[in-house]
Coordinates of C-alpha atoms in Angstrom, one line a residue:
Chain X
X902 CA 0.0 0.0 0.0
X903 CA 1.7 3.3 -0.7
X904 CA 2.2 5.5 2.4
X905 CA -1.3 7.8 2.7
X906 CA -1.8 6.5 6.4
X907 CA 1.9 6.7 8.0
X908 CA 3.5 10.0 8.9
X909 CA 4.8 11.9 5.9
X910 CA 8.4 11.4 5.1
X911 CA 10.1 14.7 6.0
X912 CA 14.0 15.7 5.2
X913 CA 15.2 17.1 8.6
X914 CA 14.8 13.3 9.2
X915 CA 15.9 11.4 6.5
X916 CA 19.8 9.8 6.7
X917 CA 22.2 9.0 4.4
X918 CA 22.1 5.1 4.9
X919 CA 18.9 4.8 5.7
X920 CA 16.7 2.1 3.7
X921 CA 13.5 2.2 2.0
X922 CA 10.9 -0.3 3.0
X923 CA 11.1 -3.2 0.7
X924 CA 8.4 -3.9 -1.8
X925 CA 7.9 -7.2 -3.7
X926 CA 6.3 -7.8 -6.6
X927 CA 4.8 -11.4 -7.8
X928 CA 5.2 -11.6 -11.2
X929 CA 2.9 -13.5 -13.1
X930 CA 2.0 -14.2 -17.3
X931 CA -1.5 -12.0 -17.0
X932 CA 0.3 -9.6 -15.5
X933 CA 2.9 -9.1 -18.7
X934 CA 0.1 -9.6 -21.2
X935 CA -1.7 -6.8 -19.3
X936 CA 1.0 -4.6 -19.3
X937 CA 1.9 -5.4 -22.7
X938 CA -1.7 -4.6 -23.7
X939 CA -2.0 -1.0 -21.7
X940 CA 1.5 0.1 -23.2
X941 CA 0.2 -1.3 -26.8
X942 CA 3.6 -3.4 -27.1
X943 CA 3.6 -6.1 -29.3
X944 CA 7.0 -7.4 -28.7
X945 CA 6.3 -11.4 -28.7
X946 CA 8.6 -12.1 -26.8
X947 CA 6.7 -10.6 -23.2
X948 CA 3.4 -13.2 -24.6
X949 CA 4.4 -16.2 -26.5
X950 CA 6.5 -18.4 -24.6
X951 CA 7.3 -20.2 -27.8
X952 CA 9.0 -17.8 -29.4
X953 CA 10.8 -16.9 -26.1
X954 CA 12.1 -20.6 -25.9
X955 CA 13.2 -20.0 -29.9
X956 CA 15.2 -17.3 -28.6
X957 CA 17.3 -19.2 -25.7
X958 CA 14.8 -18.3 -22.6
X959 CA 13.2 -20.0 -20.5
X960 CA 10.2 -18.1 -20.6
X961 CA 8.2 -15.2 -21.7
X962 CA 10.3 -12.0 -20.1
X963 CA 9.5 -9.2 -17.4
X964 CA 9.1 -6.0 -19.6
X965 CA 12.0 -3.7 -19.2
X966 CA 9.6 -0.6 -17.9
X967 CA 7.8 -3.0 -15.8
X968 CA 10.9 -3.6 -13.8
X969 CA 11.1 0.2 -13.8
X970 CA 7.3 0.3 -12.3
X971 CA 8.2 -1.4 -9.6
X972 CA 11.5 0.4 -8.8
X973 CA 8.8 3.7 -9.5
X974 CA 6.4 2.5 -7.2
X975 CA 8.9 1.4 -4.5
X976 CA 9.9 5.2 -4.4
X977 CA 6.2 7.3 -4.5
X978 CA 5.2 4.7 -1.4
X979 CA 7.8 5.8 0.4
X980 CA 7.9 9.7 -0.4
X981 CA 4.2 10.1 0.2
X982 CA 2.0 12.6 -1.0
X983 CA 3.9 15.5 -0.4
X984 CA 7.3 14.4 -1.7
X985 CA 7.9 13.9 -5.7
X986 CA 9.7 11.9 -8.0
X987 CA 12.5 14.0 -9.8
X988 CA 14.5 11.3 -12.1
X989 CA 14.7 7.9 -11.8
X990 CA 17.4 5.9 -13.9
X991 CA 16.9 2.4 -14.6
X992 CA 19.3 0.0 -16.1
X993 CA 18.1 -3.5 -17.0
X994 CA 21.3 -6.2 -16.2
X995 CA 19.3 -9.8 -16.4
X996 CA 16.5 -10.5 -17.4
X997 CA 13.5 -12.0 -15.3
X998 CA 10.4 -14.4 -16.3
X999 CA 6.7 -14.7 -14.7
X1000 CA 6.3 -16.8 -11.4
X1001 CA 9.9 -14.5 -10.0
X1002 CA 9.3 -12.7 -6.8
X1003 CA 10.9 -9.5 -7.4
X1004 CA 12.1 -7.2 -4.4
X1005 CA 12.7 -3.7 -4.6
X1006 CA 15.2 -2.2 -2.6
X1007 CA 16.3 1.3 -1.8
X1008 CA 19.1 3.4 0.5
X1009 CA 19.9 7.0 0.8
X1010 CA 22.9 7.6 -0.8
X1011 CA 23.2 11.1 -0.4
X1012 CA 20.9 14.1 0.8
X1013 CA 21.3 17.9 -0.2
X1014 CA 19.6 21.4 -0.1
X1015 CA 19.7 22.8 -3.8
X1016 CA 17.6 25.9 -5.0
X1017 CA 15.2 25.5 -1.2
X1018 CA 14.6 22.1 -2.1
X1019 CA 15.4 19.5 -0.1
X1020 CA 16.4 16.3 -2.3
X1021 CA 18.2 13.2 -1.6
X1022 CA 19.6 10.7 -3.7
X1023 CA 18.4 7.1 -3.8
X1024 CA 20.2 3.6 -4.6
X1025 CA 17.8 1.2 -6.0
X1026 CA 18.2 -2.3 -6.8
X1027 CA 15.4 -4.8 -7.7
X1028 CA 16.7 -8.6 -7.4
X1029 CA 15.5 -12.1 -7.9
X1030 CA 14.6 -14.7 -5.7
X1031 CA 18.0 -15.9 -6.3
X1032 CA 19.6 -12.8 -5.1
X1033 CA 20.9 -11.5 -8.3
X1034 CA 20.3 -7.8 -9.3
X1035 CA 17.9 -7.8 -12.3
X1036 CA 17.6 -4.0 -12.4
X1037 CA 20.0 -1.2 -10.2
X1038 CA 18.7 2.7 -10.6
X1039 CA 18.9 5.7 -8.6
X1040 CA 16.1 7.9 -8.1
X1041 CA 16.0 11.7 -6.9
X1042 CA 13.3 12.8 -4.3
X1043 CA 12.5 15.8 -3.6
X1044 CA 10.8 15.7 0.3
X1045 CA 8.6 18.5 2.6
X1046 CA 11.6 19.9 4.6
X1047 CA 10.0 20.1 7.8
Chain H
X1277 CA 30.8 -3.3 -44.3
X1278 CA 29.4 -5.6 -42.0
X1279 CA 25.4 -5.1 -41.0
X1280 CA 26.2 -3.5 -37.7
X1281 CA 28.5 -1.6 -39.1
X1282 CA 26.3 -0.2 -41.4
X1283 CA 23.6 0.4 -38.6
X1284 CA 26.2 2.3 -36.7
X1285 CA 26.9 4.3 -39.8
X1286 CA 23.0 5.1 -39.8
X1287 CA 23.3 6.1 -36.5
X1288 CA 26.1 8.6 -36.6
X1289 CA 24.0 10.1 -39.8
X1290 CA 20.6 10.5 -37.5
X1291 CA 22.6 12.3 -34.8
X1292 CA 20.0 15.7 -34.7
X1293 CA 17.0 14.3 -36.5
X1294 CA 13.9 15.6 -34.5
X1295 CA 10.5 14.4 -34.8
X1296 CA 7.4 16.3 -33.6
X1297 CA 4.0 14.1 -33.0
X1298 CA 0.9 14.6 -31.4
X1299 CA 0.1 11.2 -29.3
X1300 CA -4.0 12.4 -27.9
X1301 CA -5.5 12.2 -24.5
X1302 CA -3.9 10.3 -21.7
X1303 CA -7.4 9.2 -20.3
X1304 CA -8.2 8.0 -16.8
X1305 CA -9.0 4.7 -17.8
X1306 CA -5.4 4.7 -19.1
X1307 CA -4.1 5.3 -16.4
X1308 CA -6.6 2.9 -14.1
X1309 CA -5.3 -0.1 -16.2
X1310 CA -2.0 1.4 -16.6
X1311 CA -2.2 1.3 -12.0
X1312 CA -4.0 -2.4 -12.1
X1313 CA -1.2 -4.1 -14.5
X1314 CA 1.3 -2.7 -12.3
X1315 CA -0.3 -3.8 -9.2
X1316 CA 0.0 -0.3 -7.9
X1317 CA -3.2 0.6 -5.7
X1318 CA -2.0 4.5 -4.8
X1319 CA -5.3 6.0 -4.7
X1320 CA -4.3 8.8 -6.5
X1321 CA -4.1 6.6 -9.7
X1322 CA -7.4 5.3 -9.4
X1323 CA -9.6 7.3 -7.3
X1324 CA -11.0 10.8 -8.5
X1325 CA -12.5 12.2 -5.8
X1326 CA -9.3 11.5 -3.3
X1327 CA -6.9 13.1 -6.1
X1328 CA -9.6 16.0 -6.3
X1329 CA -9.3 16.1 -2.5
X1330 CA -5.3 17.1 -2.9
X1331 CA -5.5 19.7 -5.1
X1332 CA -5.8 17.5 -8.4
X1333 CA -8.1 17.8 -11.3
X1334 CA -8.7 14.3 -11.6
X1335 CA -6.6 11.3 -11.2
X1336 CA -3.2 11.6 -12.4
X1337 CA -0.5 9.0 -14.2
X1338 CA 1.8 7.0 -12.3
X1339 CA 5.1 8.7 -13.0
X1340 CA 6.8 6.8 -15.4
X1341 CA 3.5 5.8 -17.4
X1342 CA 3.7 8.4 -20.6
X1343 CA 7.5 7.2 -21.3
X1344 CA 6.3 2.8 -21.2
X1345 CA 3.7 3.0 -23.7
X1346 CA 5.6 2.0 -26.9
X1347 CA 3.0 3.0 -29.3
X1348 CA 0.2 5.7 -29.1
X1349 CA -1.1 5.0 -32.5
X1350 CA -3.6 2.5 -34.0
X1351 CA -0.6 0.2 -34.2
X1352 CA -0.3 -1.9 -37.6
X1353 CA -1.6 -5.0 -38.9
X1354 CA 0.0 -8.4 -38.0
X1355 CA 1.5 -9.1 -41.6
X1356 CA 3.5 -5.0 -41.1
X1357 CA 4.8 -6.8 -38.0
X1358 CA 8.3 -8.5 -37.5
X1359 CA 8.1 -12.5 -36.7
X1360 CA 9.1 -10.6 -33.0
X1361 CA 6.3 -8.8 -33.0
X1362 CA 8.3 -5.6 -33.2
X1363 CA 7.0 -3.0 -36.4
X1364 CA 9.2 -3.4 -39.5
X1365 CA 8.7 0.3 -40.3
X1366 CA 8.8 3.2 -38.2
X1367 CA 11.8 2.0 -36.2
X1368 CA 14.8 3.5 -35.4
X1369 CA 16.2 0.7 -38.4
X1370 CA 15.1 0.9 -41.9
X1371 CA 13.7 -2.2 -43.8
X1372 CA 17.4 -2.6 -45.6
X1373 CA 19.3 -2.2 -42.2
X1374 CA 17.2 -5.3 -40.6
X1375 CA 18.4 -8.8 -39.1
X1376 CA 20.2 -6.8 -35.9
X1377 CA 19.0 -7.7 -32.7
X1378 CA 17.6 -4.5 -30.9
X1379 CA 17.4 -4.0 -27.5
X1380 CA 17.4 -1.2 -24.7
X1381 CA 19.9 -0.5 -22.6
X1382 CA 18.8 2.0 -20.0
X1383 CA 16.5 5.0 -19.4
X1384 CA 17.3 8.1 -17.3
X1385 CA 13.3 10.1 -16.9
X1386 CA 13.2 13.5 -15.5
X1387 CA 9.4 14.1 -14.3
X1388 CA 8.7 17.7 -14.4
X1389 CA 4.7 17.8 -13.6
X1390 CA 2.0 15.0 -12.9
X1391 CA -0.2 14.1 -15.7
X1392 CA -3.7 14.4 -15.1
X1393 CA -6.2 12.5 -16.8
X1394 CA -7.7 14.3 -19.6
X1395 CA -4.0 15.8 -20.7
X1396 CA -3.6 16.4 -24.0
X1397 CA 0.0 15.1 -24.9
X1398 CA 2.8 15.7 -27.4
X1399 CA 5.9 14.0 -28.1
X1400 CA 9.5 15.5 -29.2
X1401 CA 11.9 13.2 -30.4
X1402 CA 15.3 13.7 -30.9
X1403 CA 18.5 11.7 -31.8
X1404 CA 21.0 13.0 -29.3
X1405 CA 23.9 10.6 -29.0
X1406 CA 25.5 7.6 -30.8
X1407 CA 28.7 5.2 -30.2
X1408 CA 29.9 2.5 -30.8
X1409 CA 31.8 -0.3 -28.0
X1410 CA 34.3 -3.5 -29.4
X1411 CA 31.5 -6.5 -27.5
X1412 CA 32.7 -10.0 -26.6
X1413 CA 30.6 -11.1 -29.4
X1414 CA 31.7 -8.0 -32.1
X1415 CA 30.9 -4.8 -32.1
X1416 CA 27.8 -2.8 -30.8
X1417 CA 26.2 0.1 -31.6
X1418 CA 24.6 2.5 -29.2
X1419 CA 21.8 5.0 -30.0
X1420 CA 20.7 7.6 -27.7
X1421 CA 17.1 9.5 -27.9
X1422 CA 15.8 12.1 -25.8
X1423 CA 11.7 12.0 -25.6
X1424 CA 10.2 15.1 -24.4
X1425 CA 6.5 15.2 -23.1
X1426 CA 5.0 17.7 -23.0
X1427 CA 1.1 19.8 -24.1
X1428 CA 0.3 22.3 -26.7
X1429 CA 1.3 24.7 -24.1
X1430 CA 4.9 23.7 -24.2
X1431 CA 4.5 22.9 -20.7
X1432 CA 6.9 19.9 -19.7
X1433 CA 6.1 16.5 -17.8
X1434 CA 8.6 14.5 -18.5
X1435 CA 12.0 14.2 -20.5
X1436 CA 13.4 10.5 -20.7
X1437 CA 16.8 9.7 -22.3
X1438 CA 16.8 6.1 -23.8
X1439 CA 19.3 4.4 -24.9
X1440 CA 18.9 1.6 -27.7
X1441 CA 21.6 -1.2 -28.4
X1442 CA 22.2 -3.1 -31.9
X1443 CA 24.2 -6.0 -31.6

């Protein structure tokens, strides 16, 4: 659930080292052929796990911008309402099928006032169940100073 | 010439092509199925009167959603598709360059503004940046386009950087 209950994130607080809460995500096949379907991508290889096999995987594939919805939504639960998402880089390193559990992690890596803004710099990862890094990014936050 | 060597001379002449189009409405259903297939249940991707309640218009788009969708057109018919499924024209490859196997390699988005339903979007596309890197398997070529969102206002919400490997 993204944070609309809990106390708003605020900067005086935040650390440099401190973690975001995790967030897993359950893959599944309806899930890639909906998201292939809302983003009108026709790529086979996300939906026919034939031609995925043809192509040396062992299944259909976790879309590249899906990984980077979770590592999106792993960062708007924790900023809340009030913070906002600057930039978020995403680089996709292995690739990940339906069935995975993927978990989304995040840690402060650095945390500066620029222009009155108070923004801090996030290191994300999102890895497999085998605990191999399927997607690293960093994200920029911009939180409610007080 | 080998192929990839002539898709990395394509490149390196597309450096400062720019293409202007006119994608529509980013609608709240959209952006409701856009929320389900991610399995993200923020309310202010799915219910209007709570995003009205914070100052919103209507619902608004989940970030990153206006830089996933791969194609806001009709789309083509099956026989103008690649045995991948991928569209054999309007690529960044024309129909003489094919056979390369095309993939991305990263995405850096800047988000400026949220999108609200009802938004009425553009798209600039620009080649920004090309190379090319010795692989263990030959040589690949690196493309680099800069999409920038944005309505007939020229008011910005979001500028994404992608960057597309042939190999």
């Amino acid at each position: 659930m993204p944070n609309t209950k809990l106390d708003q994130v605020v900067f005086r607080e935040i650390h440099v080292g401190d973690e975001l809460p995790v967030l897993k995500k359950n893959t599944t096949t309806l899930q890639l052929f909906r998201y292939s379907a809302i983003t009108w991508n026709t790529h086979r290889i996300h939906y026919d796990k034939d031609y995925a096999v043809k192509e040396g995987y062992p299944n259909v594939l976790v879309h590249s911008h899906l990984h980077g919805a979770f590592l999106t939504q792993l960062c708007t639960d924790w900023m809340g309402e009030k913070g906002e998402l600057k930039s978020l880089e995403v680089n996709i390193k292995r690739f990940a099928v339906p069935g995975e559990t993927l978990t989304c992690k995040g840690i402060i890596v650095e945390k500066k006032m620029e222009n009155g803004e108070g923004l801090v710099t996030v290191d994300l990862k999102e890895i497999n169940e085998k605990g191999e890094v399927c997607a690293p990014g960093r994200a920029v936050i911009k939180l409610p100073l007080e | 010439m080998t192929l990839i060597e002539k898709v990395a001379e394509h490149f390196k002449a597309s450096i400062g092509q720019k293409n202007e189009e006119h994608l529509g409405i980013m609608s709240g259903l959209m952006i409701q199925r856009y929320a389900l297939a991610i399995g993200d249940d923020n309310p202010l991707y799915h219910d209007q009167e709570y995003a009205r309640q914070r100052g919103y218009a209507d619902i608004i788009a989940p970030p990153n959603m206006v830089a996933s969708i791969m194609d806001w057109t009709v789309g083509l018919k099956e026989e103008d598709l690649h045995e991948d499924g991928t569209p054999k024209t309007g690529g960044i490859l024309p129909p003489s360059l094919q056979g390369v196997r095309v993939m991305g390699g990263g995405e850096m988005k800047k988000f400026y503004n949220p999108i609200v339903a009802g938004t009425d979007l553009y798209l600039t596309t620009e080649v920004i940046d090309t190379h090319v890197k010795e692989g263990k398997k030959g040589l690949i070529a690196f493309l680099v386009l800069k999409n920038t969102y944005k309505d007939e206002k020229e008011k910005i919400y979001c500028i994404s950087e992608r960057t597309v490997i042939a190999r």
